[in-house]
XYZ file of C-alpha atoms in Angstrom:
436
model
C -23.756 37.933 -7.025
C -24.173 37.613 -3.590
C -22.416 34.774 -2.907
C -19.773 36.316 -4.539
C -19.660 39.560 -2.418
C -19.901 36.529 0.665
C -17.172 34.889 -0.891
C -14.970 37.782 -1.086
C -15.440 39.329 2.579
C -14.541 36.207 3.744
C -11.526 36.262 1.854
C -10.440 39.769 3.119
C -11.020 38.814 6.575
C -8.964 35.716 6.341
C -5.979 37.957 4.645
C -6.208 40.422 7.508
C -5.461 37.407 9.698
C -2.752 36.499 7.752
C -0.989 39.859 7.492
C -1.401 41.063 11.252
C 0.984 38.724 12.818
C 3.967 39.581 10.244
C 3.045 43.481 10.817
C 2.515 42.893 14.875
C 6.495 43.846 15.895
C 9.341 45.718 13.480
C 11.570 43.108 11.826
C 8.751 40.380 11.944
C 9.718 39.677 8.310
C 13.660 38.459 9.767
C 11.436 36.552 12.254
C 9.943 34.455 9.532
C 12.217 31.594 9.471
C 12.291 30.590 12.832
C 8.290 30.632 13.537
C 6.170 27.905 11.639
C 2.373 28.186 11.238
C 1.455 26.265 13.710
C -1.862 24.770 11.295
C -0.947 22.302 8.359
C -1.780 22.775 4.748
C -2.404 20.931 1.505
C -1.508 22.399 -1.919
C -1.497 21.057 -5.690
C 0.735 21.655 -8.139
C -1.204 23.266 -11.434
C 0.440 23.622 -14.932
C -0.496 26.605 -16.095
C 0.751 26.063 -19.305
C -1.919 24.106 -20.454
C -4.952 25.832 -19.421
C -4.432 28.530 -22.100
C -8.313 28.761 -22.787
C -9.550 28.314 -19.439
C -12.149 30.530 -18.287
C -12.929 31.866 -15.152
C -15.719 29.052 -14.426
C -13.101 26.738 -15.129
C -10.732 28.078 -12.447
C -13.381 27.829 -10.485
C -14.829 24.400 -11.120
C -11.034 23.106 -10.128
C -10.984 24.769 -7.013
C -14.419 24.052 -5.646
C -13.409 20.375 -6.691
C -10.551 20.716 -4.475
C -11.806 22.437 -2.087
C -14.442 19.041 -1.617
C -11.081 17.323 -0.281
C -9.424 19.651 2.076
C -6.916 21.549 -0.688
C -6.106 24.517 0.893
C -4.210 26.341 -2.223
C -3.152 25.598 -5.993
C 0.823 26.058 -6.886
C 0.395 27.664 -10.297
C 3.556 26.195 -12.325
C 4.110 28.863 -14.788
C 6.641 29.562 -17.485
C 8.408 32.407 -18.787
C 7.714 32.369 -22.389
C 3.965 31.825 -22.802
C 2.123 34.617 -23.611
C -1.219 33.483 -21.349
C 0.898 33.451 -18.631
C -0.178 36.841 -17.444
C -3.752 36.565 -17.939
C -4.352 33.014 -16.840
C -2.794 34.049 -13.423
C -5.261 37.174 -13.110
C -7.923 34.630 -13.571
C -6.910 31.773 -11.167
C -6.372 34.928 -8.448
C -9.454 35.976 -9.134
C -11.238 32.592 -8.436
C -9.596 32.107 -5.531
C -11.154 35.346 -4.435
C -14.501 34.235 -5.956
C -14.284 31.488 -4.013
C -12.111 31.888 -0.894
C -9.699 29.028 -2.368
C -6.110 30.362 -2.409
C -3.269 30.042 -4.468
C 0.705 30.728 -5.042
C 2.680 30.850 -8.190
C 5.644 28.344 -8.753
C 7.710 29.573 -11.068
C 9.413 26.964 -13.554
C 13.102 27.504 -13.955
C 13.298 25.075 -16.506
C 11.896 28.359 -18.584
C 12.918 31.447 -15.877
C 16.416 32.453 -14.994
C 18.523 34.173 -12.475
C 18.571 37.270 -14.853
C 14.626 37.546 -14.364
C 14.533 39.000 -10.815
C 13.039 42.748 -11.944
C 9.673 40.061 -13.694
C 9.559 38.306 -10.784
C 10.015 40.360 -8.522
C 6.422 42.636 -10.691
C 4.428 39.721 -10.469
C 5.176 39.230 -6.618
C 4.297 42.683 -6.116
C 1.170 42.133 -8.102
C 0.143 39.161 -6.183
C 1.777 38.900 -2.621
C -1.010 40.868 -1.348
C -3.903 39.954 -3.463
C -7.106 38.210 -0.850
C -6.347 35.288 -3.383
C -2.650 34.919 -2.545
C -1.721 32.093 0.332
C -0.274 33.340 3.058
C 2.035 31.183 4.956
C 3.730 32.651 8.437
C 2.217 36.155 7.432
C 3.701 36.070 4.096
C 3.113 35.342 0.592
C 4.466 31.661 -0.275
C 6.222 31.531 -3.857
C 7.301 28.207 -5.258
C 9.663 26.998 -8.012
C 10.054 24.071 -9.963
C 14.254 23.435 -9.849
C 15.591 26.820 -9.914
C 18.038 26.016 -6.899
C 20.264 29.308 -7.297
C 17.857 32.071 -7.856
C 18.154 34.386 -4.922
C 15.095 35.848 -3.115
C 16.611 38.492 -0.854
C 16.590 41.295 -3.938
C 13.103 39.999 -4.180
C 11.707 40.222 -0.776
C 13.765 43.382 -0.246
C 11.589 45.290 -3.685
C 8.160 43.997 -2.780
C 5.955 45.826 0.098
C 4.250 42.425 1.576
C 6.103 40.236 3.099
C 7.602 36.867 1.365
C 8.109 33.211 1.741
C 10.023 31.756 -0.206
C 10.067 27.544 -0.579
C 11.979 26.350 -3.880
C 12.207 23.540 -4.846
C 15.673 21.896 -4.656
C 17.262 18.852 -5.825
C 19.841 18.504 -3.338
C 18.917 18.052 0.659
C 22.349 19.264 1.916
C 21.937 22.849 -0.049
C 18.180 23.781 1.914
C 20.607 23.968 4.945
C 23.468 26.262 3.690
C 21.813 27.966 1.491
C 22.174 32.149 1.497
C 19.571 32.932 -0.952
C 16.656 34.617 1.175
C 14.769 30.760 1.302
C 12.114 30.146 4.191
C 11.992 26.297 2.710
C 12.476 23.910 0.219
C 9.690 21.511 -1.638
C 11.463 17.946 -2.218
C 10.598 16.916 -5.512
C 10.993 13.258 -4.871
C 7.974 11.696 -4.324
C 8.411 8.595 -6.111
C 11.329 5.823 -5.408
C 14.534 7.132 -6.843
C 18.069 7.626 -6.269
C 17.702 11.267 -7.444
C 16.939 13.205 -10.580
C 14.953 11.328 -12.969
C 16.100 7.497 -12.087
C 14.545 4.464 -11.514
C 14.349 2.082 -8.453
C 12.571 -0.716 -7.313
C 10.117 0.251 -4.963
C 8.758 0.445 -2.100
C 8.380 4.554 -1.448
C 11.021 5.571 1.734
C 11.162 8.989 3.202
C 14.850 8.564 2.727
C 14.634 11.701 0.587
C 12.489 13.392 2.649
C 14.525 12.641 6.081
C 17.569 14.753 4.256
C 15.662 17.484 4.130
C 13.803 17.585 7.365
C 17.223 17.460 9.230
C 18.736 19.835 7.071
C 16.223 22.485 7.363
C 15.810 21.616 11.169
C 19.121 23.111 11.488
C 18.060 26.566 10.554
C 14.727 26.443 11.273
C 12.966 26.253 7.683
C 10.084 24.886 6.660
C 9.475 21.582 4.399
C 6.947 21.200 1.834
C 6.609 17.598 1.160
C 6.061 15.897 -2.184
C 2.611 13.262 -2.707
C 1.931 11.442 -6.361
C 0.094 8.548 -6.853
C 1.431 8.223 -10.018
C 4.390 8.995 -12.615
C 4.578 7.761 -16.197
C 5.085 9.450 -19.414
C 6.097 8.784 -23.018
C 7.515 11.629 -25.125
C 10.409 11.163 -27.772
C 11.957 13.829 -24.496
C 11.207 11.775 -21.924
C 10.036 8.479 -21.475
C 9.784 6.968 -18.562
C 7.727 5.382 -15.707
C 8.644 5.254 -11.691
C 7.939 1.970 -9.332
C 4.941 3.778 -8.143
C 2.071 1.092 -7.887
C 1.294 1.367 -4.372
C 1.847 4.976 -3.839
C -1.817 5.713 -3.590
C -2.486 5.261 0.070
C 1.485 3.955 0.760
C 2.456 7.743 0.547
C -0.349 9.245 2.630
C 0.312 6.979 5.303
C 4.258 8.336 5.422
C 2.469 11.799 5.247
C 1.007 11.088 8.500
C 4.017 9.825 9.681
C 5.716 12.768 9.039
C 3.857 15.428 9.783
C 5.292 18.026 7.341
C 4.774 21.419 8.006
C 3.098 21.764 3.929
C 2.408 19.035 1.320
C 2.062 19.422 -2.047
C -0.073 17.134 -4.196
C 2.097 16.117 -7.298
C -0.330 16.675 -9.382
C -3.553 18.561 -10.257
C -3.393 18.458 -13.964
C -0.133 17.109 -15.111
C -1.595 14.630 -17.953
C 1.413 14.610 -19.427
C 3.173 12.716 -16.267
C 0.609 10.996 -15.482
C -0.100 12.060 -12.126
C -3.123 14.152 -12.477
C -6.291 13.280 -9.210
C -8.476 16.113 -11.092
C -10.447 15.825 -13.323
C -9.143 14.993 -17.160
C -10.739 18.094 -19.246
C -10.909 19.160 -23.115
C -10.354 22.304 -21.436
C -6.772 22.318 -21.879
C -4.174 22.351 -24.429
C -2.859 18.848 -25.619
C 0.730 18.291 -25.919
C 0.165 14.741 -26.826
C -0.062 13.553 -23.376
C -3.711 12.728 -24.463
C -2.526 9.510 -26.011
C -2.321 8.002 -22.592
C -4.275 10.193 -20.320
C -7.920 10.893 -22.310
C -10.588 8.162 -20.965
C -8.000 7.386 -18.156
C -9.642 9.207 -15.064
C -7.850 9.859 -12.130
C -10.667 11.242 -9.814
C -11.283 8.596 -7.562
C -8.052 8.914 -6.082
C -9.396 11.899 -4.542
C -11.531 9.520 -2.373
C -8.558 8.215 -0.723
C -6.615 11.794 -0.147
C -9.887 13.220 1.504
C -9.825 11.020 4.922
C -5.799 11.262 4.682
C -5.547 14.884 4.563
C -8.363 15.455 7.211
C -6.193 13.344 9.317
C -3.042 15.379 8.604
C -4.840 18.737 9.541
C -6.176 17.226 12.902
C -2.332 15.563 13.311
C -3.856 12.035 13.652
C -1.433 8.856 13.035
C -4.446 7.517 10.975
C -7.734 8.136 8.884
C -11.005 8.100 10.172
C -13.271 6.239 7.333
C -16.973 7.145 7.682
C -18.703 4.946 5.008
C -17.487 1.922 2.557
C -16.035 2.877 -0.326
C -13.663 0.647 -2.989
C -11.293 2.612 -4.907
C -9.645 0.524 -7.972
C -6.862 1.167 -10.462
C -4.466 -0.781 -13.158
C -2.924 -0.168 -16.439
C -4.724 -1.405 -19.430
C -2.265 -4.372 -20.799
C 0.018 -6.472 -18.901
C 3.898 -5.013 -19.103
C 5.363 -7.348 -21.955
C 2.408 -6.512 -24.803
C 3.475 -5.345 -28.058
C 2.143 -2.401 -29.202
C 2.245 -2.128 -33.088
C 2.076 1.268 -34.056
C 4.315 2.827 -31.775
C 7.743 4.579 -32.984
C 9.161 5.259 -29.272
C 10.688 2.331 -27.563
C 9.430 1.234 -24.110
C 9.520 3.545 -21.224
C 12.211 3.027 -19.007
C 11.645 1.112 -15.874
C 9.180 -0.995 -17.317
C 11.165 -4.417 -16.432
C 10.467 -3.627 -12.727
C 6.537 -2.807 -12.912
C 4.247 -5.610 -11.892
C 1.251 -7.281 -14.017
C -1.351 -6.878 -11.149
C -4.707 -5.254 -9.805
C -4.751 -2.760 -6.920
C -7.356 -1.895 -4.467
C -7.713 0.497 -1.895
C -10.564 -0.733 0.596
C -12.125 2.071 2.781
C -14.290 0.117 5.248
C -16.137 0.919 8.302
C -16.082 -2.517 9.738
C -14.212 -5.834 8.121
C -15.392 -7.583 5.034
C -14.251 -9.654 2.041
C -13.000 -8.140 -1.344
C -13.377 -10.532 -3.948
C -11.472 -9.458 -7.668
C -11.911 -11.464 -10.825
C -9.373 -10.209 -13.322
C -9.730 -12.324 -16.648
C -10.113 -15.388 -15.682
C -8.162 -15.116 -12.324
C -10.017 -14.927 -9.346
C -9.056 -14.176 -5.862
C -10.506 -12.870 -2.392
C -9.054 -11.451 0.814
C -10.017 -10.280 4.144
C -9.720 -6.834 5.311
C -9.848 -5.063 7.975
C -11.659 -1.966 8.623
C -10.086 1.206 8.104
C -7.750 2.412 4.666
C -6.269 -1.040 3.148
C -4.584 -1.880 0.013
C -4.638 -4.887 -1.416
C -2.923 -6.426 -4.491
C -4.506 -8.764 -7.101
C -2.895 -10.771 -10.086
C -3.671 -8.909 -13.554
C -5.919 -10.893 -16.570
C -6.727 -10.205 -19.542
C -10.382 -9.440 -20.192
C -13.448 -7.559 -17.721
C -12.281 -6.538 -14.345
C -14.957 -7.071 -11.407
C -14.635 -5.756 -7.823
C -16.989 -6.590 -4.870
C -16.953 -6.283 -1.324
C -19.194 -8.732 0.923
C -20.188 -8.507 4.642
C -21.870 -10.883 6.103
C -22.738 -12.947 3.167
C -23.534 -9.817 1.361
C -22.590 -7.988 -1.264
C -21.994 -4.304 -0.108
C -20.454 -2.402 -3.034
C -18.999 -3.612 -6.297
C -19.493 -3.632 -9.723
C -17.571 -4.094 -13.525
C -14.459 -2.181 -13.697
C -14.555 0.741 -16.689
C -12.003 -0.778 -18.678
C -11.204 -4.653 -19.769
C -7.640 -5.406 -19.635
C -6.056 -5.918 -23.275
C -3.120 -8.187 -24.964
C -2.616 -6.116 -27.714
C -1.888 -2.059 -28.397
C -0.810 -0.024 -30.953
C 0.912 2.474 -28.340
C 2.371 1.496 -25.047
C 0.690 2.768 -22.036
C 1.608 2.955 -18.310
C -0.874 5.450 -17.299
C -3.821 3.558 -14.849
C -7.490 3.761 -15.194
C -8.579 4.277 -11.833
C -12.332 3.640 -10.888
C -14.589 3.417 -7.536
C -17.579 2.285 -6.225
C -19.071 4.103 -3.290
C -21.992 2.135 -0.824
């Protein structure tokens, strides 16, 4: 109870903070989209619409877990037509008080509209002020997923805390013309792609995310930039997997290069995609995403965001790594096995995915990684620092080590042998680690 009560005054203190400078001068709301927050911030998209029986401990397990890394907020993706929409919000707000974690709602227009402005525009008035509500600029940030046209100015104009508003759109040119009350725009693209939902050979550019840092330049708006390790999925809907193999670390490092003024983590708990860093739970609802996701964790990507978004925050070009740590991941058959039992074809894109290992060294000082794949084995030398390194795949036990020296410093049997046979194809990655 009393941490709590220490949780919570902490949290009113920091919204007072928030709320002062947007109150300081009359019209400080018109003010908002020339003035960025000067400090950077790190968010993670959350589907809402699979945590139907979460609890309030399990809001706040999440959060504390992010919280570990330097997530500053969760982006609650939320439809329109579930009916634990309502109370699974009230929960995650209330955890974020709990805990002094924040969180925004992102509201999916693949299930809202442009006629549901008066809903909206209730659960911003709910929420904008709430101690568990981010505040970005003095004002409550609200996110979509798509939902390009919806207009926030009858929005802004009915609720009695100020709002800012950073959709996501699809096309660069529009976050620069448009006249529908947006502070922003979130780029959806964080994974190599002409646009929409095709597929390129990689590596990751920032082409996308150049058009829409010079387009919002223009008029002064903010950019919320897209990270994902990861995308593949396999529904009879869609089925599909990006070029994303190096993405891991590739995309932080652009992060850094960019400097954004927000990023948002692509995802939390998107199993169905994929792209999930936390933690894989019974918790939620499966929509038969656990066919590729359950005994597939994720978490030790979180290793490799923790250093990158510290250096973000302190607007460093690069990472500072403080102890040796081997982060590991790869799918579990090469590309071209046939899987027996499977009725859906083969995702898309598989032709251009490679058969290999990949390893993200976080060293102090230089060693030697040594892989063994199957019966392939190779070794490289690496410097200190964030480095990833790419290994040929083989079927059978996986084994990593890292040697200094002469000696072995970390290492060990990867958690999953690599298979030539399946009954369902999957492009999802086990991803391991092995901390010193």
């Amino acid at each position: 109870m009393m941490k709590q009560i220490f949780y919570r005054c902490l949290a009113a203190i920091a919204l007072v903070a928030d709320i002062l400078p947007a109150l300081s001068l009359p019209g400080a709301v018109d003010h908002l989209v020339t003035r960025q927050d000067s400090n950077k911030y790190v968010t993670a998209h959350f589907m809402v619409g699979i945590v139907e029986n979460y609890t309030l401990d399990d809001w706040i397990h999440d959060m504390e877990l992010a919280q570990e890394i330097g997530i500053d907020a969760f982006a609650l993706n939320c439809a329109s037509i579930d009916k634990y929409t309502d109370p699974q919000l009230a929960l995650a707000y209330e955890a974020a008080e709990i805990t002094s974690f924040k969180v925004f709602i992102s509201f999916d227009f693949v299930y809202w509209s442009n006629g549901d402005t008066q809903r909206i525009t209730s659960i911003m008035q709910t929420y904008a002020s709430h101690p568990g509500q981010f505040q970005y600029n003095g004002a409550a940030l609200v996110s979509t997923f798509v939902g390009d046209s919806f207009n926030w100015t009858p929005v802004k104009n009915a609720v009695n805390h100020p709002i800012f508003a950073v959709p996501n759109l699809q096309d660069p040119n529009w976050a620069g013309s448009a006249n529908t009350g947006i502070d922003g725009a979130f780029s959806w693209y964080a994974w190599p792609t002409d646009g929409g939902n095709s597929i390129i050979q990689g590596p990751m550019t920032t082409i996308w995310d150049d058009r829409f840092r010079s387009n919002l330049a223009k008029v002064g708006k903010a950019y919320m930039a897209p990270y994902s390790p990861w995308f593949s999925t396999h529904f009879n809907t869609k089925n599909w997997v990006f070029i994303c193999e190096d993405l891991p670390h590739l995309r932080w490092q652009q992060m850094l290069e960019m400097q954004p003024e927000l990023i948002e983590i692509v995802s939390w708990n998107d199993y169905g995609e994929s792209h999930y860093i936390g933690p894989y739970t019974e918790a939620h609802s499966d929509d038969g995403s656990a066919q590729w996701s359950r005994d597939f964790p994720h978490d030790a990507w979180r290793l490799i965001a923790k250093p990158y978004i510290a250096a973000y925050k302190a607007g460093e070009s690069q990472p500072t790594v403080e102890s040796d740590q081997l982060v590991y991941w790869y799918r579990p058959t090469p590309k071209d096995t046939q899987c027996t039992k499977d009725p859906l074809g083969k995702p898309n894109g598989v032709n251009l995915l490679s058969d290999s290992i990949f390893v993200t060294t976080l060293l102090t000082e230089p060693a030697t990684l040594i892989v063994t794949s199957g019966d392939k084995e190779e070794s490289v030398d690496v410097d200190a620092g964030i480095v990833t390194s790419t290994f040929p795949m083989g079927v059978g036990a996986q084994r990593f080590r890292v040697e200094r020296d002469g000696e072995e410093i970390l290492g060990g049997d990867g958690g999953l042998d690599v298979q030539d046979h399946c009954d369902y194809w999957n492009y999802n990655v086990y991803v391991g680690s092995f901390e010193r």
